[in-house]
Amino acid sequence: MDARERDVAAAPQAEPTEGDLQLCVGMATRSGGDEARLAVESVACQLAAGDELLIVYTGEDASAPQRLEETMAAIAPSVQVLAKYRSGISEARNVILAAARSPFVCFLDDDETAHDGWLEAHRRVWASAPQRLAVVGGPMLPDWNGGRPPWLRDHLTGVLSVLDLGDEPLVLGRKLGNPPQLRFAWGGNMSMRKSAIVEAGGFDPDRGARPEEPYARGEEEELQERLVARGLEVWYEPSARVRHHIRQERLSLDYFRRAMRMHALEDSRKPHALRRGQVRVLRSGARFLVGVVRLDSSERDVARLGMSYGFALVGGALRAHTGRGRP
């Protein structure tokens, strides 16, 4: 019996059973177009009596929320659309957390579709979860529209929010893999104990994608770091699967360069950022030379992306060290 099985067996009897546990599904969307409709369709048939479906509209059209609610109500009558104009993803998720009546909130992105049984997988975990469980995440599997570029190696797919940690349940927020690194759940497939998130202060609105920083990210990891520091846990549930539809414009080197530079600027706040950036530049430079020798253009592309990240990490760390403002 592993640690999670022991936790489930020892769960307090006061916890609600799977049959009467109510969940809130939350989604933010800037367009409310066909992708959002498909996302709602994928989850509408999984809603149980008493479940909520909350959508935050983050675009600029003041008349869009009403149209969006009318469209989505034809699919899921219980839907509620909340307008939060030009907000970022962190603020939108905080709005959903504040509005949810349910004690557990499940987030789905508008460019994803939930697999059959997605909501029940989250419900099953929460129905027998210990109080120290704060977050449950699951796989975010890619749908490559137009094919996967040859330079897009597995270690780069995190830029596209692709997540697959295997077929076994895991306790996250600790070092995994080789080389070891911290692993966390991601917001496109994440359920949360509302009370724990509110007590921790919610998502940081200065992190994550927002109008002024469309390539920013890291809001999920930063929140989970705070939760783990409080003694709470993050679990990975492999049966709670979603399909992430990768837009064609994201499968370009230019998109990756911008996204990785922004990621580096976020990472430059962390300890030892300068040294890690220097190591990345050196390793990527060596990789570029290997690509030159082997006449491998995709290897050179991967190396250039690594150098973009490394140089941005070094620059951000130096600015932070010299006190020249937030990276």
mmCIF file of N, CA and C in Angstrom, residues 172-298:
data_model
loop_
_atom_site.group_PDB
_atom_site.id
_atom_site.type_symbol
_atom_site.label_atom_id
_atom_site.label_comp_id
_atom_site.label_asym_id
_atom_site.label_seq_id
_atom_site.Cartn_x
_atom_site.Cartn_y
_atom_site.Cartn_z
ATOM 1 N N LEU A 172 3.365 15.427 -5.823
ATOM 2 C CA LEU A 172 4.233 16.385 -6.493
ATOM 3 C C LEU A 172 4.774 17.402 -5.481
ATOM 4 N N GLY A 173 5.407 18.475 -6.023
ATOM 5 C CA GLY A 173 5.987 19.476 -5.149
ATOM 6 C C GLY A 173 7.293 19.032 -4.531
ATOM 7 N N ARG A 174 7.901 17.975 -5.101
ATOM 8 C CA ARG A 174 9.205 17.520 -4.640
ATOM 9 C C ARG A 174 10.005 17.087 -5.864
ATOM 10 N N LYS A 175 11.276 16.810 -5.677
ATOM 11 C CA LYS A 175 12.141 16.549 -6.823
ATOM 12 C C LYS A 175 11.864 15.169 -7.426
ATOM 13 N N LEU A 176 11.672 15.174 -8.751
ATOM 14 C CA LEU A 176 11.442 13.945 -9.501
ATOM 15 C C LEU A 176 12.297 13.975 -10.752
ATOM 16 N N GLY A 177 12.543 12.805 -11.302
ATOM 17 C CA GLY A 177 13.179 12.735 -12.608
ATOM 18 C C GLY A 177 14.691 12.714 -12.540
ATOM 19 N N ASN A 178 15.309 12.687 -13.721
ATOM 20 C CA ASN A 178 16.751 12.657 -13.859
ATOM 21 C C ASN A 178 17.157 13.593 -15.000
ATOM 22 N N PRO A 179 17.751 14.774 -14.750
ATOM 23 C CA PRO A 179 18.126 15.246 -13.418
ATOM 24 C C PRO A 179 16.898 15.637 -12.598
ATOM 25 N N PRO A 180 17.003 15.562 -11.270
ATOM 26 C CA PRO A 180 15.826 15.847 -10.440
ATOM 27 C C PRO A 180 15.392 17.298 -10.552
ATOM 28 N N GLN A 181 14.109 17.500 -10.606
ATOM 29 C CA GLN A 181 13.566 18.855 -10.618
ATOM 30 C C GLN A 181 12.188 18.829 -9.972
ATOM 31 N N LEU A 182 11.771 19.986 -9.513
ATOM 32 C CA LEU A 182 10.451 20.077 -8.900
ATOM 33 C C LEU A 182 9.384 19.919 -9.971
ATOM 34 N N ARG A 183 8.353 19.148 -9.680
ATOM 35 C CA ARG A 183 7.255 18.948 -10.608
ATOM 36 C C ARG A 183 5.961 19.433 -9.960
ATOM 37 N N PHE A 184 5.156 20.137 -10.733
ATOM 38 C CA PHE A 184 3.899 20.658 -10.220
ATOM 39 C C PHE A 184 2.788 20.404 -11.232
ATOM 40 N N ALA A 185 1.572 20.548 -10.772
ATOM 41 C CA ALA A 185 0.412 20.503 -11.658
ATOM 42 C C ALA A 185 0.318 21.827 -12.411
ATOM 43 N N TRP A 186 -0.381 21.808 -13.546
ATOM 44 C CA TRP A 186 -0.550 23.018 -14.342
ATOM 45 C C TRP A 186 -2.020 23.387 -14.443
ATOM 46 N N GLY A 187 -2.252 24.698 -14.647
ATOM 47 C CA GLY A 187 -3.591 25.258 -14.503
ATOM 48 C C GLY A 187 -4.624 24.763 -15.488
ATOM 49 N N GLY A 188 -4.212 24.219 -16.638
ATOM 50 C CA GLY A 188 -5.182 23.733 -17.599
ATOM 51 C C GLY A 188 -5.855 22.448 -17.191
ATOM 52 N N ASN A 189 -5.339 21.793 -16.161
ATOM 53 C CA ASN A 189 -5.950 20.577 -15.638
ATOM 54 C C ASN A 189 -5.590 20.480 -14.169
ATOM 55 N N MET A 190 -6.317 21.205 -13.375
ATOM 56 C CA MET A 190 -5.976 21.355 -11.967
ATOM 57 C C MET A 190 -7.250 21.558 -11.155
ATOM 58 N N SER A 191 -7.405 20.780 -10.096
ATOM 59 C CA SER A 191 -8.495 21.035 -9.155
ATOM 60 C C SER A 191 -7.898 21.407 -7.807
ATOM 61 N N MET A 192 -8.637 22.231 -7.054
ATOM 62 C CA MET A 192 -8.068 22.844 -5.868
ATOM 63 C C MET A 192 -9.085 22.873 -4.730
ATOM 64 N N ARG A 193 -8.575 22.719 -3.523
ATOM 65 C CA ARG A 193 -9.403 22.922 -2.331
ATOM 66 C C ARG A 193 -9.516 24.431 -2.127
ATOM 67 N N LYS A 194 -10.699 24.968 -2.307
ATOM 68 C CA LYS A 194 -10.879 26.413 -2.310
ATOM 69 C C LYS A 194 -10.358 27.054 -1.027
ATOM 70 N N SER A 195 -10.661 26.487 0.115
ATOM 71 C CA SER A 195 -10.280 27.111 1.379
ATOM 72 C C SER A 195 -8.763 27.238 1.505
ATOM 73 N N ALA A 196 -8.034 26.213 1.049
ATOM 74 C CA ALA A 196 -6.568 26.252 1.141
ATOM 75 C C ALA A 196 -5.989 27.334 0.236
ATOM 76 N N ILE A 197 -6.571 27.491 -0.959
ATOM 77 C CA ILE A 197 -6.047 28.476 -1.900
ATOM 78 C C ILE A 197 -6.341 29.895 -1.410
ATOM 79 N N VAL A 198 -7.538 30.100 -0.892
ATOM 80 C CA VAL A 198 -7.894 31.422 -0.381
ATOM 81 C C VAL A 198 -6.989 31.798 0.794
ATOM 82 N N GLU A 199 -6.746 30.852 1.694
ATOM 83 C CA GLU A 199 -5.891 31.126 2.851
ATOM 84 C C GLU A 199 -4.456 31.451 2.422
ATOM 85 N N ALA A 200 -4.019 30.866 1.303
ATOM 86 C CA ALA A 200 -2.662 31.117 0.808
ATOM 87 C C ALA A 200 -2.565 32.400 0.000
ATOM 88 N N GLY A 201 -3.693 33.057 -0.260
ATOM 89 C CA GLY A 201 -3.674 34.315 -0.983
ATOM 90 C C GLY A 201 -3.977 34.221 -2.464
ATOM 91 N N GLY A 202 -4.321 33.017 -2.942
ATOM 92 C CA GLY A 202 -4.710 32.855 -4.344
ATOM 93 C C GLY A 202 -3.541 32.975 -5.301
ATOM 94 N N PHE A 203 -3.877 33.092 -6.585
ATOM 95 C CA PHE A 203 -2.869 33.245 -7.630
ATOM 96 C C PHE A 203 -2.316 34.666 -7.615
ATOM 97 N N ASP A 204 -1.032 34.798 -7.878
ATOM 98 C CA ASP A 204 -0.384 36.104 -7.938
ATOM 99 C C ASP A 204 -0.774 36.793 -9.247
ATOM 100 N N PRO A 205 -1.518 37.903 -9.209
ATOM 101 C CA PRO A 205 -1.948 38.567 -10.451
ATOM 102 C C PRO A 205 -0.807 39.168 -11.259
ATOM 103 N N ASP A 206 0.389 39.275 -10.674
ATOM 104 C CA ASP A 206 1.543 39.775 -11.410
ATOM 105 C C ASP A 206 2.295 38.661 -12.124
ATOM 106 N N ARG A 207 1.760 37.456 -12.079
ATOM 107 C CA ARG A 207 2.346 36.318 -12.782
ATOM 108 C C ARG A 207 1.318 35.734 -13.734
ATOM 109 N N GLY A 208 1.809 34.980 -14.697
ATOM 110 C CA GLY A 208 0.914 34.346 -15.657
ATOM 111 C C GLY A 208 0.566 35.273 -16.810
ATOM 112 N N ALA A 209 -0.006 34.697 -17.867
ATOM 113 C CA ALA A 209 -0.359 35.458 -19.064
ATOM 114 C C ALA A 209 -1.369 36.551 -18.726
ATOM 115 N N ARG A 210 -1.113 37.753 -19.237
ATOM 116 C CA ARG A 210 -1.992 38.891 -19.038
ATOM 117 C C ARG A 210 -1.766 39.846 -20.202
ATOM 118 N N PRO A 211 -2.655 40.804 -20.415
ATOM 119 C CA PRO A 211 -2.558 41.634 -21.622
ATOM 120 C C PRO A 211 -1.198 42.268 -21.835
ATOM 121 N N GLU A 212 -0.576 42.751 -20.772
ATOM 122 C CA GLU A 212 0.715 43.428 -20.938
ATOM 123 C C GLU A 212 1.878 42.441 -21.030
ATOM 124 N N GLU A 213 1.663 41.175 -20.639
ATOM 125 C CA GLU A 213 2.716 40.155 -20.680
ATOM 126 C C GLU A 213 2.112 38.845 -21.200
ATOM 127 N N PRO A 214 1.809 38.768 -22.495
ATOM 128 C CA PRO A 214 1.093 37.591 -23.014
ATOM 129 C C PRO A 214 1.885 36.298 -22.944
ATOM 130 N N TYR A 215 3.209 36.362 -22.816
ATOM 131 C CA TYR A 215 4.025 35.157 -22.770
ATOM 132 C C TYR A 215 4.415 34.757 -21.344
ATOM 133 N N ALA A 216 3.955 35.488 -20.363
ATOM 134 C CA ALA A 216 4.329 35.199 -18.981
ATOM 135 C C ALA A 216 3.685 33.893 -18.516
ATOM 136 N N ARG A 217 4.319 33.284 -17.531
ATOM 137 C CA ARG A 217 3.810 32.035 -16.990
ATOM 138 C C ARG A 217 4.359 31.863 -15.582
ATOM 139 N N GLY A 218 4.121 30.705 -14.976
ATOM 140 C CA GLY A 218 4.700 30.402 -13.670
ATOM 141 C C GLY A 218 3.777 30.637 -12.497
ATOM 142 N N GLU A 219 2.532 31.101 -12.765
ATOM 143 C CA GLU A 219 1.640 31.396 -11.648
ATOM 144 C C GLU A 219 1.225 30.132 -10.896
ATOM 145 N N GLU A 220 1.071 29.015 -11.605
ATOM 146 C CA GLU A 220 0.659 27.775 -10.941
ATOM 147 C C GLU A 220 1.768 27.256 -10.036
ATOM 148 N N GLU A 221 3.008 27.243 -10.569
ATOM 149 C CA GLU A 221 4.122 26.733 -9.782
ATOM 150 C C GLU A 221 4.354 27.578 -8.531
ATOM 151 N N GLU A 222 4.287 28.914 -8.687
ATOM 152 C CA GLU A 222 4.538 29.798 -7.549
ATOM 153 C C GLU A 222 3.503 29.583 -6.455
ATOM 154 N N LEU A 223 2.236 29.426 -6.825
ATOM 155 C CA LEU A 223 1.198 29.167 -5.828
ATOM 156 C C LEU A 223 1.442 27.835 -5.134
ATOM 157 N N GLN A 224 1.785 26.823 -5.904
ATOM 158 C CA GLN A 224 2.007 25.511 -5.301
ATOM 159 C C GLN A 224 3.230 25.493 -4.397
ATOM 160 N N GLU A 225 4.237 26.280 -4.732
ATOM 161 C CA GLU A 225 5.395 26.405 -3.840
ATOM 162 C C GLU A 225 4.962 26.967 -2.485
ATOM 163 N N ARG A 226 4.074 27.958 -2.512
ATOM 164 C CA ARG A 226 3.571 28.516 -1.255
ATOM 165 C C ARG A 226 2.763 27.482 -0.475
ATOM 166 N N LEU A 227 1.974 26.702 -1.182
ATOM 167 C CA LEU A 227 1.159 25.688 -0.524
ATOM 168 C C LEU A 227 2.030 24.603 0.111
ATOM 169 N N VAL A 228 3.036 24.143 -0.637
ATOM 170 C CA VAL A 228 3.929 23.113 -0.105
ATOM 171 C C VAL A 228 4.684 23.638 1.105
ATOM 172 N N ALA A 229 5.079 24.922 1.073
ATOM 173 C CA ALA A 229 5.771 25.525 2.218
ATOM 174 C C ALA A 229 4.887 25.554 3.459
ATOM 175 N N ARG A 230 3.569 25.523 3.265
ATOM 176 C CA ARG A 230 2.618 25.492 4.380
ATOM 177 C C ARG A 230 2.366 24.070 4.870
ATOM 178 N N GLY A 231 3.017 23.076 4.266
ATOM 179 C CA GLY A 231 2.812 21.695 4.671
ATOM 180 C C GLY A 231 1.691 20.991 3.926
ATOM 181 N N LEU A 232 1.161 21.634 2.863
ATOM 182 C CA LEU A 232 0.083 21.030 2.084
ATOM 183 C C LEU A 232 0.672 20.241 0.914
ATOM 184 N N GLU A 233 -0.176 19.441 0.268
ATOM 185 C CA GLU A 233 0.316 18.542 -0.772
ATOM 186 C C GLU A 233 -0.354 18.793 -2.111
ATOM 187 N N VAL A 234 0.369 18.398 -3.162
ATOM 188 C CA VAL A 234 -0.112 18.436 -4.541
ATOM 189 C C VAL A 234 -0.023 17.012 -5.080
ATOM 190 N N TRP A 235 -1.124 16.506 -5.626
ATOM 191 C CA TRP A 235 -1.142 15.149 -6.156
ATOM 192 C C TRP A 235 -1.314 15.170 -7.668
ATOM 193 N N TYR A 236 -0.758 14.170 -8.295
ATOM 194 C CA TYR A 236 -0.928 13.932 -9.733
ATOM 195 C C TYR A 236 -1.811 12.705 -9.904
ATOM 196 N N GLU A 237 -2.941 12.888 -10.616
ATOM 197 C CA GLU A 237 -3.894 11.803 -10.848
ATOM 198 C C GLU A 237 -3.932 11.492 -12.347
ATOM 199 N N PRO A 238 -3.320 10.386 -12.779
ATOM 200 C CA PRO A 238 -3.180 10.118 -14.218
ATOM 201 C C PRO A 238 -4.495 9.862 -14.951
ATOM 202 N N SER A 239 -5.544 9.499 -14.236
ATOM 203 C CA SER A 239 -6.813 9.223 -14.914
ATOM 204 C C SER A 239 -7.607 10.486 -15.237
ATOM 205 N N ALA A 240 -7.192 11.639 -14.694
ATOM 206 C CA ALA A 240 -7.876 12.919 -14.970
ATOM 207 C C ALA A 240 -7.190 13.564 -16.162
ATOM 208 N N ARG A 241 -7.585 13.176 -17.372
ATOM 209 C CA ARG A 241 -6.855 13.545 -18.578
ATOM 210 C C ARG A 241 -7.614 14.580 -19.397
ATOM 211 N N VAL A 242 -6.856 15.503 -19.985
ATOM 212 C CA VAL A 242 -7.426 16.450 -20.944
ATOM 213 C C VAL A 242 -6.568 16.440 -22.207
ATOM 214 N N ARG A 243 -7.174 16.857 -23.308
ATOM 215 C CA ARG A 243 -6.483 16.991 -24.588
ATOM 216 C C ARG A 243 -6.263 18.472 -24.864
ATOM 217 N N HIS A 244 -4.998 18.842 -25.031
ATOM 218 C CA HIS A 244 -4.642 20.242 -25.275
ATOM 219 C C HIS A 244 -4.443 20.449 -26.768
ATOM 220 N N HIS A 245 -5.266 21.293 -27.364
ATOM 221 C CA HIS A 245 -5.215 21.536 -28.796
ATOM 222 C C HIS A 245 -4.198 22.656 -29.068
ATOM 223 N N ILE A 246 -3.056 22.284 -29.615
ATOM 224 C CA ILE A 246 -1.953 23.219 -29.815
ATOM 225 C C ILE A 246 -2.211 24.048 -31.066
ATOM 226 N N ARG A 247 -2.333 25.350 -30.892
ATOM 227 C CA ARG A 247 -2.574 26.226 -32.039
ATOM 228 C C ARG A 247 -1.340 26.317 -32.928
ATOM 229 N N GLN A 248 -1.568 26.408 -34.216
ATOM 230 C CA GLN A 248 -0.485 26.384 -35.189
ATOM 231 C C GLN A 248 0.521 27.501 -34.955
ATOM 232 N N GLU A 249 0.048 28.677 -34.543
ATOM 233 C CA GLU A 249 0.966 29.806 -34.366
ATOM 234 C C GLU A 249 1.937 29.582 -33.204
ATOM 235 N N ARG A 250 1.643 28.624 -32.334
ATOM 236 C CA ARG A 250 2.560 28.339 -31.244
ATOM 237 C C ARG A 250 3.666 27.369 -31.641
ATOM 238 N N LEU A 251 3.551 26.764 -32.794
ATOM 239 C CA LEU A 251 4.544 25.791 -33.235
ATOM 240 C C LEU A 251 5.590 26.467 -34.118
ATOM 241 N N SER A 252 6.109 27.572 -33.650
ATOM 242 C CA SER A 252 7.131 28.312 -34.394
ATOM 243 C C SER A 252 8.291 28.624 -33.466
ATOM 244 N N LEU A 253 9.467 28.742 -34.047
ATOM 245 C CA LEU A 253 10.647 29.082 -33.252
ATOM 246 C C LEU A 253 10.515 30.461 -32.620
ATOM 247 N N ASP A 254 9.882 31.389 -33.329
ATOM 248 C CA ASP A 254 9.724 32.739 -32.790
ATOM 249 C C ASP A 254 8.870 32.717 -31.529
ATOM 250 N N TYR A 255 7.780 31.950 -31.549
ATOM 251 C CA TYR A 255 6.935 31.842 -30.351
ATOM 252 C C TYR A 255 7.734 31.265 -29.190
ATOM 253 N N PHE A 256 8.502 30.211 -29.464
ATOM 254 C CA PHE A 256 9.274 29.572 -28.403
ATOM 255 C C PHE A 256 10.338 30.515 -27.841
ATOM 256 N N ARG A 257 10.995 31.281 -28.714
ATOM 257 C CA ARG A 257 12.003 32.211 -28.222
ATOM 258 C C ARG A 257 11.389 33.222 -27.262
ATOM 259 N N ARG A 258 10.258 33.782 -27.649
ATOM 260 C CA ARG A 258 9.613 34.772 -26.783
ATOM 261 C C ARG A 258 9.155 34.146 -25.468
ATOM 262 N N ALA A 259 8.535 32.976 -25.574
ATOM 263 C CA ALA A 259 8.033 32.314 -24.373
ATOM 264 C C ALA A 259 9.174 31.929 -23.433
ATOM 265 N N MET A 260 10.275 31.432 -23.989
ATOM 266 C CA MET A 260 11.382 31.006 -23.138
ATOM 267 C C MET A 260 12.099 32.189 -22.499
ATOM 268 N N ARG A 261 12.185 33.303 -23.217
ATOM 269 C CA ARG A 261 12.770 34.498 -22.603
ATOM 270 C C ARG A 261 11.922 34.971 -21.427
ATOM 271 N N MET A 262 10.596 34.971 -21.604
ATOM 272 C CA MET A 262 9.734 35.385 -20.513
ATOM 273 C C MET A 262 9.827 34.412 -19.342
ATOM 274 N N HIS A 263 9.894 33.130 -19.664
ATOM 275 C CA HIS A 263 10.043 32.122 -18.613
ATOM 276 C C HIS A 263 11.344 32.358 -17.844
ATOM 277 N N ALA A 264 12.407 32.692 -18.571
ATOM 278 C CA ALA A 264 13.686 32.948 -17.925
ATOM 279 C C ALA A 264 13.611 34.154 -16.990
ATOM 280 N N LEU A 265 12.905 35.186 -17.405
ATOM 281 C CA LEU A 265 12.779 36.369 -16.552
ATOM 282 C C LEU A 265 12.022 36.047 -15.270
ATOM 283 N N GLU A 266 11.034 35.180 -15.367
ATOM 284 C CA GLU A 266 10.343 34.731 -14.156
ATOM 285 C C GLU A 266 11.284 33.911 -13.283
ATOM 286 N N ASP A 267 12.061 33.007 -13.913
ATOM 287 C CA ASP A 267 12.972 32.150 -13.157
ATOM 288 C C ASP A 267 14.132 32.929 -12.555
ATOM 289 N N SER A 268 14.421 34.128 -13.086
ATOM 290 C CA SER A 268 15.557 34.889 -12.581
ATOM 291 C C SER A 268 15.336 35.393 -11.163
ATOM 292 N N ARG A 269 14.113 35.291 -10.657
ATOM 293 C CA ARG A 269 13.843 35.668 -9.269
ATOM 294 C C ARG A 269 14.303 34.592 -8.289
ATOM 295 N N LYS A 270 14.543 33.381 -8.794
ATOM 296 C CA LYS A 270 14.821 32.242 -7.928
ATOM 297 C C LYS A 270 16.300 32.197 -7.541
ATOM 298 N N PRO A 271 16.621 31.472 -6.459
ATOM 299 C CA PRO A 271 18.027 31.370 -6.030
ATOM 300 C C PRO A 271 18.896 30.735 -7.114
ATOM 301 N N HIS A 272 20.148 31.140 -7.161
ATOM 302 C CA HIS A 272 21.164 30.579 -8.053
ATOM 303 C C HIS A 272 20.814 30.761 -9.534
ATOM 304 N N ALA A 273 19.990 31.764 -9.844
ATOM 305 C CA ALA A 273 19.575 31.969 -11.233
ATOM 306 C C ALA A 273 20.764 32.318 -12.125
ATOM 307 N N LEU A 274 21.676 33.137 -11.626
ATOM 308 C CA LEU A 274 22.815 33.542 -12.446
ATOM 309 C C LEU A 274 23.657 32.330 -12.845
ATOM 310 N N ARG A 275 23.970 31.479 -11.886
ATOM 311 C CA ARG A 275 24.783 30.297 -12.189
ATOM 312 C C ARG A 275 24.049 29.358 -13.145
ATOM 313 N N ARG A 276 22.760 29.167 -12.917
ATOM 314 C CA ARG A 276 21.997 28.284 -13.794
ATOM 315 C C ARG A 276 21.935 28.846 -15.214
ATOM 316 N N GLY A 277 21.827 30.170 -15.333
ATOM 317 C CA GLY A 277 21.811 30.771 -16.660
ATOM 318 C C GLY A 277 23.140 30.595 -17.377
ATOM 319 N N GLN A 278 24.227 30.765 -16.646
ATOM 320 C CA GLN A 278 25.549 30.589 -17.249
ATOM 321 C C GLN A 278 25.758 29.152 -17.720
ATOM 322 N N VAL A 279 25.329 28.198 -16.909
ATOM 323 C CA VAL A 279 25.453 26.790 -17.290
ATOM 324 C C VAL A 279 24.629 26.497 -18.534
ATOM 325 N N ARG A 280 23.413 27.054 -18.588
ATOM 326 C CA ARG A 280 22.561 26.815 -19.750
ATOM 327 C C ARG A 280 23.192 27.373 -21.022
ATOM 328 N N VAL A 281 23.783 28.558 -20.944
ATOM 329 C CA VAL A 281 24.433 29.155 -22.117
ATOM 330 C C VAL A 281 25.577 28.268 -22.595
ATOM 331 N N LEU A 282 26.411 27.801 -21.660
ATOM 332 C CA LEU A 282 27.555 26.967 -22.037
ATOM 333 C C LEU A 282 27.109 25.643 -22.647
ATOM 334 N N ARG A 283 26.130 25.007 -22.030
ATOM 335 C CA ARG A 283 25.658 23.720 -22.544
ATOM 336 C C ARG A 283 24.992 23.883 -23.910
ATOM 337 N N SER A 284 24.218 24.942 -24.065
ATOM 338 C CA SER A 284 23.553 25.169 -25.341
ATOM 339 C C SER A 284 24.547 25.531 -26.426
ATOM 340 N N GLY A 285 25.592 26.276 -26.053
ATOM 341 C CA GLY A 285 26.625 26.586 -27.024
ATOM 342 C C GLY A 285 27.322 25.327 -27.518
ATOM 343 N N ALA A 286 27.602 24.403 -26.593
ATOM 344 C CA ALA A 286 28.211 23.130 -26.988
ATOM 345 C C ALA A 286 27.269 22.333 -27.879
ATOM 346 N N ARG A 287 26.006 22.390 -27.558
ATOM 347 C CA ARG A 287 25.028 21.664 -28.376
ATOM 348 C C ARG A 287 24.960 22.246 -29.780
ATOM 349 N N PHE A 288 25.073 23.562 -29.880
ATOM 350 C CA PHE A 288 25.060 24.203 -31.194
ATOM 351 C C PHE A 288 26.243 23.719 -32.037
ATOM 352 N N LEU A 289 27.412 23.620 -31.424
ATOM 353 C CA LEU A 289 28.593 23.144 -32.158
ATOM 354 C C LEU A 289 28.404 21.707 -32.630
ATOM 355 N N VAL A 290 27.777 20.893 -31.807
ATOM 356 C CA VAL A 290 27.489 19.518 -32.220
ATOM 357 C C VAL A 290 26.566 19.521 -33.436
ATOM 358 N N GLY A 291 25.565 20.400 -33.418
ATOM 359 C CA GLY A 291 24.651 20.499 -34.546
ATOM 360 C C GLY A 291 25.347 20.955 -35.812
ATOM 361 N N VAL A 292 26.339 21.843 -35.663
ATOM 362 C CA VAL A 292 27.111 22.299 -36.818
ATOM 363 C C VAL A 292 27.913 21.141 -37.412
ATOM 364 N N VAL A 293 28.592 20.391 -36.533
ATOM 365 C CA VAL A 293 29.424 19.273 -36.990
ATOM 366 C C VAL A 293 28.574 18.209 -37.679
ATOM 367 N N ARG A 294 27.411 17.960 -37.139
ATOM 368 C CA ARG A 294 26.553 16.902 -37.685
ATOM 369 C C ARG A 294 25.638 17.393 -38.808
ATOM 370 N N LEU A 295 25.730 18.655 -39.134
ATOM 371 C CA LEU A 295 24.848 19.264 -40.148
ATOM 372 C C LEU A 295 23.374 19.022 -39.800
ATOM 373 N N ASP A 296 23.077 19.170 -38.506
ATOM 374 C CA ASP A 296 21.727 18.904 -37.991
ATOM 375 C C ASP A 296 21.061 20.245 -37.653
ATOM 376 N N SER A 297 20.188 20.720 -38.545
ATOM 377 C CA SER A 297 19.573 22.037 -38.343
ATOM 378 C C SER A 297 18.633 22.045 -37.140
ATOM 379 N N SER A 298 17.933 20.948 -36.893
ATOM 380 C CA SER A 298 17.018 20.925 -35.753
ATOM 381 C C SER A 298 17.794 20.978 -34.436
#
